[in-house]
CSV table of C-alpha atoms in Angstrom, one decimal:
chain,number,residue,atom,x,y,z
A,1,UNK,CA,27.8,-9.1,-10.0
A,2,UNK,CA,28.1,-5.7,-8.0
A,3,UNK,CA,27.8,-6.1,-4.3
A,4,UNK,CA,25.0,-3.4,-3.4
A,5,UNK,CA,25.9,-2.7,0.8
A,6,UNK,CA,23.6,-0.8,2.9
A,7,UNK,CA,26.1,0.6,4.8
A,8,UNK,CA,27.6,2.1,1.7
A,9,UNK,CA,24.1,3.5,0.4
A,10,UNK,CA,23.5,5.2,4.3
A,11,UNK,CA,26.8,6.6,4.3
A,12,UNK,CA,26.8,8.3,0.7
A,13,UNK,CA,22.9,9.5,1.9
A,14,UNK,CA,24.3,11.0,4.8
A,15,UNK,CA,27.2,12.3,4.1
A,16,UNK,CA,25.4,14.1,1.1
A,17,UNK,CA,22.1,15.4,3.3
A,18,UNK,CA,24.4,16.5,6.5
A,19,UNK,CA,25.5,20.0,4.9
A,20,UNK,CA,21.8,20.5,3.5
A,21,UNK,CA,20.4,19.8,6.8
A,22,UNK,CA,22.4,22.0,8.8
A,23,UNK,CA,21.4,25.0,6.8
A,24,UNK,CA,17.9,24.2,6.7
A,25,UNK,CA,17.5,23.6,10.6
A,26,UNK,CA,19.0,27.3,10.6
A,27,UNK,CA,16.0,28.6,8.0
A,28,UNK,CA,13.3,31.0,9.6
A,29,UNK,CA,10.2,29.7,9.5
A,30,UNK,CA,7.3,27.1,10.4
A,31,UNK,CA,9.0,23.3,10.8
A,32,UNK,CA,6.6,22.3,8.1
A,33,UNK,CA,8.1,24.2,5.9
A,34,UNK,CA,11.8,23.4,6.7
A,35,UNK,CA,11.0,19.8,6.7
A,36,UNK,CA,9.0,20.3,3.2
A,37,UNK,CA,12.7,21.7,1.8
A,38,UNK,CA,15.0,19.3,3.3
A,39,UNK,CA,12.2,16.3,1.8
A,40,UNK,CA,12.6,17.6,-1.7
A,41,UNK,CA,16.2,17.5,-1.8
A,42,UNK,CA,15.9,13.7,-0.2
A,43,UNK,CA,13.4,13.3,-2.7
A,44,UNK,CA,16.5,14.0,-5.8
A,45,UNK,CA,19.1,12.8,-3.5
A,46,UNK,CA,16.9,9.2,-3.3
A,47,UNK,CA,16.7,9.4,-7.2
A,48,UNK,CA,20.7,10.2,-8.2
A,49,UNK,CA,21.6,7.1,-6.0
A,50,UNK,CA,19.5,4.6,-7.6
A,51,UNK,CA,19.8,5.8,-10.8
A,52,UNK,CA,23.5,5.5,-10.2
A,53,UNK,CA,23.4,2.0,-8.7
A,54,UNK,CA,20.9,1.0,-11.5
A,55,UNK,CA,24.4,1.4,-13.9
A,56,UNK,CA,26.5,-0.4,-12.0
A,57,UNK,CA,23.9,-3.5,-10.8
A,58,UNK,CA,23.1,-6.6,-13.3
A,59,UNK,CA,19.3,-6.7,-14.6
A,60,UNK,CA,18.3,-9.2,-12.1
A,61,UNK,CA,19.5,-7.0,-9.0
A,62,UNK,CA,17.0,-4.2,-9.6
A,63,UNK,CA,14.2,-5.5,-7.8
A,64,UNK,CA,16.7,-6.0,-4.7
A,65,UNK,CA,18.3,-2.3,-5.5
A,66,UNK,CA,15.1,-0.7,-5.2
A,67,UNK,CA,13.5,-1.8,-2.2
A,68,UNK,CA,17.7,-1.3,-0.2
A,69,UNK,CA,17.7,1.9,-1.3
A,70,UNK,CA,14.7,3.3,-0.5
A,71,UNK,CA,14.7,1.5,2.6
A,72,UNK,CA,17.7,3.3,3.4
A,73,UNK,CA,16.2,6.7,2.2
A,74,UNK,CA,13.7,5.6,4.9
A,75,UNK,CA,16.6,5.8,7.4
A,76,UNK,CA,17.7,9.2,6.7
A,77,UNK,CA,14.8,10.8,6.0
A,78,UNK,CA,13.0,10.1,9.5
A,79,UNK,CA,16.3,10.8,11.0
A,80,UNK,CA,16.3,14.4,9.1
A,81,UNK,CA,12.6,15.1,10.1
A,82,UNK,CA,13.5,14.0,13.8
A,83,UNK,CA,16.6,16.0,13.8
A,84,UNK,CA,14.6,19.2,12.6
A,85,UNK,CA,11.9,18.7,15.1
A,86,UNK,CA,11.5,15.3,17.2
A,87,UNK,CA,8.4,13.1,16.0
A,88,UNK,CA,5.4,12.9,18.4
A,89,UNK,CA,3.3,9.5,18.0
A,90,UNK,CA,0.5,10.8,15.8
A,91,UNK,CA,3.1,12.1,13.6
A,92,UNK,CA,5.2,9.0,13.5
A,93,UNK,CA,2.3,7.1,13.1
A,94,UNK,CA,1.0,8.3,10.7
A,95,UNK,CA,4.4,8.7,8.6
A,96,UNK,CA,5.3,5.2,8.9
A,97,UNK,CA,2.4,4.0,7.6
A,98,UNK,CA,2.9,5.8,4.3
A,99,UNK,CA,6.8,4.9,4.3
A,100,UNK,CA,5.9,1.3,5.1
A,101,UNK,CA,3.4,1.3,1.9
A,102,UNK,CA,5.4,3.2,-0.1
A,103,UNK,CA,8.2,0.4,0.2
A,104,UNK,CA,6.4,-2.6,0.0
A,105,UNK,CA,4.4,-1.3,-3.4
A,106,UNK,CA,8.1,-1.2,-4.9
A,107,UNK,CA,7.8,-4.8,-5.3
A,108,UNK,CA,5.1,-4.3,-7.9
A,109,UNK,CA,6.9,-1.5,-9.5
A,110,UNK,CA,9.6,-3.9,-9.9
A,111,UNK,CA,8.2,-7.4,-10.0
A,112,UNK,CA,10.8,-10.4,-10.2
A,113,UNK,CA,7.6,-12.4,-12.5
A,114,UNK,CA,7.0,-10.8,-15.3
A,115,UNK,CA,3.4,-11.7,-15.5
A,116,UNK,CA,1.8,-8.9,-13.1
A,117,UNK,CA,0.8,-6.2,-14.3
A,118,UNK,CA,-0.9,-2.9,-12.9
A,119,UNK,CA,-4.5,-1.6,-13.8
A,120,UNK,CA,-6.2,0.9,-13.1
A,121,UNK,CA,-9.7,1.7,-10.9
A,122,UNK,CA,-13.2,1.3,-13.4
A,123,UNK,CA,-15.0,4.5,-12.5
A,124,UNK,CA,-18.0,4.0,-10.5
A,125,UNK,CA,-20.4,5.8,-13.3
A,126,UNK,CA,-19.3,3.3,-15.9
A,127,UNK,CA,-20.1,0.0,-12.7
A,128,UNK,CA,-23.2,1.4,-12.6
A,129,UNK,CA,-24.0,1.8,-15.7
A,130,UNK,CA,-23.2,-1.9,-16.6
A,131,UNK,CA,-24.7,-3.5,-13.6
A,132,UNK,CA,-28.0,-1.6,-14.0
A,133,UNK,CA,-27.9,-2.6,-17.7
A,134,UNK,CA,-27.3,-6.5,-16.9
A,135,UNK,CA,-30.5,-6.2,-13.8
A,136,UNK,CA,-33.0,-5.1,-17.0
A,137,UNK,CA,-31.5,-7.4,-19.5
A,138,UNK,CA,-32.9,-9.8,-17.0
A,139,UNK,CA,-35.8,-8.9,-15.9
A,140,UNK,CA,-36.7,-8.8,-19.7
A,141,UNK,CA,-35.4,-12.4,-20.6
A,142,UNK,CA,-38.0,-13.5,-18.1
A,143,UNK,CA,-40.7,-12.0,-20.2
A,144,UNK,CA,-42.4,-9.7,-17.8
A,145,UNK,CA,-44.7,-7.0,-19.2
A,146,UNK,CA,-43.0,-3.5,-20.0
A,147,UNK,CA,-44.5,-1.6,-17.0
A,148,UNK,CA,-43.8,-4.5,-14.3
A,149,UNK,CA,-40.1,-3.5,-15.4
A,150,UNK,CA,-40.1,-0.2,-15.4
A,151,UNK,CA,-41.9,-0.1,-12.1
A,152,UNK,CA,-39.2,-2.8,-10.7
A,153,UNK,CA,-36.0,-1.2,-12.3
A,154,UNK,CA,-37.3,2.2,-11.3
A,155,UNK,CA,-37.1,1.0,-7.4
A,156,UNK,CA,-33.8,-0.5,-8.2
A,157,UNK,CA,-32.6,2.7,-8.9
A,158,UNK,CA,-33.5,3.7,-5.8
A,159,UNK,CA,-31.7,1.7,-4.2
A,160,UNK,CA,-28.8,2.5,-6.0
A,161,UNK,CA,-29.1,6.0,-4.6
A,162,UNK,CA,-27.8,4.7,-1.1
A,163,UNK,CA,-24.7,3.9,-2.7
A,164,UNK,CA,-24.3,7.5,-3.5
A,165,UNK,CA,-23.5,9.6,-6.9
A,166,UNK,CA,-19.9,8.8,-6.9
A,167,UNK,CA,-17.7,6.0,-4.9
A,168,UNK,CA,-14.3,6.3,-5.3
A,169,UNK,CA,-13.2,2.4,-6.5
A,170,UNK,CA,-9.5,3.4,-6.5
A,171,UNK,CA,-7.1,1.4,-4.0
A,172,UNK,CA,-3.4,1.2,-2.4
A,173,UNK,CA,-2.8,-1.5,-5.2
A,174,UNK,CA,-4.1,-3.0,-8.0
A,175,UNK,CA,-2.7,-5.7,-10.1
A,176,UNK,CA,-3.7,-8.4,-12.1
A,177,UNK,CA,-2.1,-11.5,-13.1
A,178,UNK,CA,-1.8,-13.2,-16.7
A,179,UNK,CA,-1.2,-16.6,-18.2
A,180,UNK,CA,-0.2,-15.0,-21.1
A,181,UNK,CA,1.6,-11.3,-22.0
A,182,UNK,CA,3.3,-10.4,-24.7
A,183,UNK,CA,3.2,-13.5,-26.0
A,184,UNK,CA,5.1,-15.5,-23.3
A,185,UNK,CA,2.9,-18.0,-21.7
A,186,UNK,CA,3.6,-18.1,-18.2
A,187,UNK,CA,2.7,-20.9,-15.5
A,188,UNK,CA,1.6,-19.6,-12.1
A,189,UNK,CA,1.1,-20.8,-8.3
A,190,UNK,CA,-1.4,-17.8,-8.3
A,191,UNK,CA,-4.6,-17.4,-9.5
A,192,UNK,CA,-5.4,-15.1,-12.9
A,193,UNK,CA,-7.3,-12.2,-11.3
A,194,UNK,CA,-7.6,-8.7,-10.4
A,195,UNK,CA,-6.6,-7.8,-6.8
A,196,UNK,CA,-7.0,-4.6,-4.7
A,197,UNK,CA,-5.0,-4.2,-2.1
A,198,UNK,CA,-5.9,-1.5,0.5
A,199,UNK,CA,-2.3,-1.5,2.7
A,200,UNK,CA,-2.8,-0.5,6.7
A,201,UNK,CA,0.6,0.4,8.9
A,202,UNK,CA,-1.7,-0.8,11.4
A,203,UNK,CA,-5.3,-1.4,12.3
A,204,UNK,CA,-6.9,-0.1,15.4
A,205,UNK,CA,-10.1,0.8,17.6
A,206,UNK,CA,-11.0,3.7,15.7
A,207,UNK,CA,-11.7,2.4,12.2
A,208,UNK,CA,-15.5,1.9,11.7
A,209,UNK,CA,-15.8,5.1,9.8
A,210,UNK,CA,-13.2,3.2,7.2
A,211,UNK,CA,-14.7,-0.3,7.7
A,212,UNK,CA,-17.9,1.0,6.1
A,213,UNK,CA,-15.9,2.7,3.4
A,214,UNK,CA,-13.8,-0.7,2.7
A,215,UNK,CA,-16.9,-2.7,2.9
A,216,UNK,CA,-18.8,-0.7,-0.2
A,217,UNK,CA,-16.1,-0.8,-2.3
A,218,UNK,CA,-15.9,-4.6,-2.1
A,219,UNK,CA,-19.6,-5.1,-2.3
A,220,UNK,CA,-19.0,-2.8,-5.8
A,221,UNK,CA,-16.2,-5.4,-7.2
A,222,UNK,CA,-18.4,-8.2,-5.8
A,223,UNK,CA,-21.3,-6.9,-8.3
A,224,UNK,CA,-18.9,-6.9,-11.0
A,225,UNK,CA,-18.0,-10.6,-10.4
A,226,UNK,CA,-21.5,-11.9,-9.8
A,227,UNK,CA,-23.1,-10.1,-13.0
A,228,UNK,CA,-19.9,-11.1,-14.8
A,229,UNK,CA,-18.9,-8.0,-15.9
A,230,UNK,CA,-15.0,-8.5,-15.5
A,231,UNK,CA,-12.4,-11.1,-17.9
A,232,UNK,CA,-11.2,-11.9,-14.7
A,233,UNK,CA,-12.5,-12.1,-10.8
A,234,UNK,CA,-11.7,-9.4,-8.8
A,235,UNK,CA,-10.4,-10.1,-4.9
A,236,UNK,CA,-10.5,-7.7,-2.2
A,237,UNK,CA,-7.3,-7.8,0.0
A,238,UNK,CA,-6.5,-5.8,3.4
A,239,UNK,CA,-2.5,-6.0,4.0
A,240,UNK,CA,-1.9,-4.9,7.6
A,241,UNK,CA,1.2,-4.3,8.9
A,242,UNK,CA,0.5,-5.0,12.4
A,243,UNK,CA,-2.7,-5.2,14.8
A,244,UNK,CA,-3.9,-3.4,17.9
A,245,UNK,CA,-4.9,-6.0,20.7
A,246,UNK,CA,-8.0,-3.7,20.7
A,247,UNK,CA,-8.4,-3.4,16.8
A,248,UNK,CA,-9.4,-6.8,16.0
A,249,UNK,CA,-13.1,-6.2,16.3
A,250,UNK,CA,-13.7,-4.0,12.9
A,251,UNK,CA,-11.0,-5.8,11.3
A,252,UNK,CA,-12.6,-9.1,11.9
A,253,UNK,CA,-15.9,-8.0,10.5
A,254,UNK,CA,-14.5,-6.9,7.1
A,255,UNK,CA,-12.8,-10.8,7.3
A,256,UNK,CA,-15.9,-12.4,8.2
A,257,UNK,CA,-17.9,-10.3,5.6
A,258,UNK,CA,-16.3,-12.7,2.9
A,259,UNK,CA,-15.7,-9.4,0.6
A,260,UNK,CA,-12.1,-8.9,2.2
A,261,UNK,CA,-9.2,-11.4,2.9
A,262,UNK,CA,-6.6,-10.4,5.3
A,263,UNK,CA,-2.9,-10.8,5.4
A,264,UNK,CA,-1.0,-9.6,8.8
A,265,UNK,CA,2.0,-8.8,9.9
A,266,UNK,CA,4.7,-11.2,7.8
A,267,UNK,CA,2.0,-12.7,6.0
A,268,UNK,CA,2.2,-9.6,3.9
A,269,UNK,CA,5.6,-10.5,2.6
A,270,UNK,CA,4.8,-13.9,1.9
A,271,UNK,CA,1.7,-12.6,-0.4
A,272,UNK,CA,3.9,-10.1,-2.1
A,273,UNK,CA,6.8,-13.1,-3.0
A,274,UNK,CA,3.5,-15.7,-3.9
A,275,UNK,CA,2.5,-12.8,-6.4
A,276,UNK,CA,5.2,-10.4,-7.1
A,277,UNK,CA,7.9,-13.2,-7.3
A,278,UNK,CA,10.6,-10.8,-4.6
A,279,UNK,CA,11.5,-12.7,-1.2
A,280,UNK,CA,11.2,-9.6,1.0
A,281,UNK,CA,12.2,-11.4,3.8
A,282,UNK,CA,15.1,-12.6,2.1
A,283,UNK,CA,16.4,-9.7,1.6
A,284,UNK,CA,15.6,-8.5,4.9
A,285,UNK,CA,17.5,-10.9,5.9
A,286,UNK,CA,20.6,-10.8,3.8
A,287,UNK,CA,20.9,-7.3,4.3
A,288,UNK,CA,19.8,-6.9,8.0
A,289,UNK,CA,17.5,-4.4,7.9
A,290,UNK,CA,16.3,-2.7,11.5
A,291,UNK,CA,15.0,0.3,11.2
A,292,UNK,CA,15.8,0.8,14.8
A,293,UNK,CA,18.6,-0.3,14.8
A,294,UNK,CA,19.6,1.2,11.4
A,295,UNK,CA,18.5,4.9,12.5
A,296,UNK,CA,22.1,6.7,13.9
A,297,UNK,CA,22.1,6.8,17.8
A,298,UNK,CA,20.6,9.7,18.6
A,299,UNK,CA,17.4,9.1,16.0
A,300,UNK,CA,17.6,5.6,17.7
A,301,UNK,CA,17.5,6.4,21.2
A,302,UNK,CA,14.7,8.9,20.7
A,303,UNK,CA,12.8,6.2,19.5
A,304,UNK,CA,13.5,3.8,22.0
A,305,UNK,CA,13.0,6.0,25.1
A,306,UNK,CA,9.6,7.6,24.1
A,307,UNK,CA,6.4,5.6,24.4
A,308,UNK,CA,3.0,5.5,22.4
A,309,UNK,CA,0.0,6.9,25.3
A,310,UNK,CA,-2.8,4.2,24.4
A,311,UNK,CA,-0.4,0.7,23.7
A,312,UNK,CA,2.5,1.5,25.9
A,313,UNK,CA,5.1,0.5,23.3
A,314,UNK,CA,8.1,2.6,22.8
A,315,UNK,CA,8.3,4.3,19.4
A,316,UNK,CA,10.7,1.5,18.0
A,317,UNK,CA,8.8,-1.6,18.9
A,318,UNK,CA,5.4,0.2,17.6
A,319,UNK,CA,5.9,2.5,14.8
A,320,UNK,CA,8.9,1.0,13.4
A,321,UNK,CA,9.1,-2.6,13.6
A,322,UNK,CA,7.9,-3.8,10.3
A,323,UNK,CA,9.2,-7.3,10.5
């Protein structure tokens, strides 16, 4: 079985991004711009690697090869961006929540089970549609007169308008699980449902205007299960990376509405290995994976020696610690 060694991967990454760096730090132009280049040729130097690994690895190992080597594209890509022009903390912050996502949704782009499967969003138009549709269907099986309900589903309608014309039901993640697919029966510690996940690099003080979004979207799934519109329940789950001492209040309200579970901090991994089947921590573990520790000194030290304004944490410890 081929040994797959993060050193290896980092060293071939930056050995080939080091002359391709150099020449765009030397570009005219706006540093979004330079950093847009040098991204799309880490963008097709992420995709030779694996595709070369994915040769050389056995079937089993591609799970594993996945989530090394893009967490190793994660190492030289903020060390390019930093190198071009250092990263201040809204920046950073708001890059590592989308490289944090980005790496942990591998895990259900490459599941170890082979009974999860991705879906995609209904549309809110058709929700609507069908919910409005099951809300007349009963009023009618309780044999009221024709005008009592059209003069009841006429103010439901109304209400509906609070909702908006269009909600957007789309999420981070969503999966759903089977007992059966493609004709393998399959036995399960999970539940057969469809989950949304909505992923958060962290959660803080200034999230109401996103707790009210979270909190209608939920309340549209939980429609769908209470009219029994769906094969299978759907569950609402918030995966947050980790939590300001100051951010609990919003987050605890989505918790407490019963329309969102939460998973924090390594929690997470555990959820992806109950559903997805890959120990993330596992290979965390085997492989030693510190993104502060991993960046090359000079990345390193920048993110050790500047400090967030409002926590007080350095860079490292705030932005970059994922486990």
């Amino acid at each position: 079985m081929y040994v797959l060694d993060k050193k290896l991967i980092l060293g071939v990454m930056r050995t080939n991004s080091a002359e391709v760096l150099e020449k765009v730090s030397k570009m005219k132009g706006k540093n979004q711009d330079k950093t847009k280049e040098m991204n799309k040729f880490l963008d097709e130097l992420h995709k030779n690697v694996f595709g070369i690994l994915t040769q050389k690895i056995d079937a089993s190992q591609k799970s594993e090869c996945a989530f090394l080597v893009y967490y190793c594209w994660i190492i030289v890509s903020l060390e390019c961006r930093n190198y071009l022009w250092n990263y201040e903390s809204m920046d950073l912050s708001r890059r590592s929540g989308e490289l944090w996502e980005s790496l942990v949704k591998l895990c259900w782009t490459f599941p170890v089970k082979k009974n999860v499967k991705r879906f995609t969003a209904p549309s809110f138009g058709d929700v609507q549609e069908q919910v409005k549709k099951k809300f007349i269907n009963k009023l009618i099986e309780k044999g009221l007169p024709e005008e009592v309900i059209r003069d009841i589903f006429n103010d439901y309608e109304k209400i509906w308008t609070l909702l908006g014309e269009s909600i957007n039901l789309n999420s981070d993640e969503l999966f759903e699980t089977f007992e059966e697919l493609d004709g393998e029966i399959f036995e399960s510690e999970t539940k057969h449902e469809k989950v949304i996940i909505d992923f958060k690099g962290s959660y803080g003080s200034n999230e109401k205007g996103n707790k009210e979004r979270l909190l209608t979207v939920a309340r549209v799934y939980d429609m769908l299960n209470y009219y029994e519109l769906t094969e299978k329940p759907y569950k609402c789950m918030l995966a947050v990376r980790t939590v300001e001492a100051t951010g609990h209040n919003y987050l605890r309200q989505l918790e407490n509405s019963g329309l969102w579970s939460v998973e924090r901090g390594n929690e997470v991994y555990s959820m992806i290995h109950r559903y997805t089947g890959f120990e993330a921590l596992k290979i965390i573990e085997k492989h030693q994976l510190s993104i502060p520790d991993d960046l090359d000194e000079k990345t390193s030290s920048y993110m050790k020696s500047n400090y967030t304004s409002r926590q007080g944490k350095t860079f490292a410890d705030h932005y970059l610690t994922w486990w």
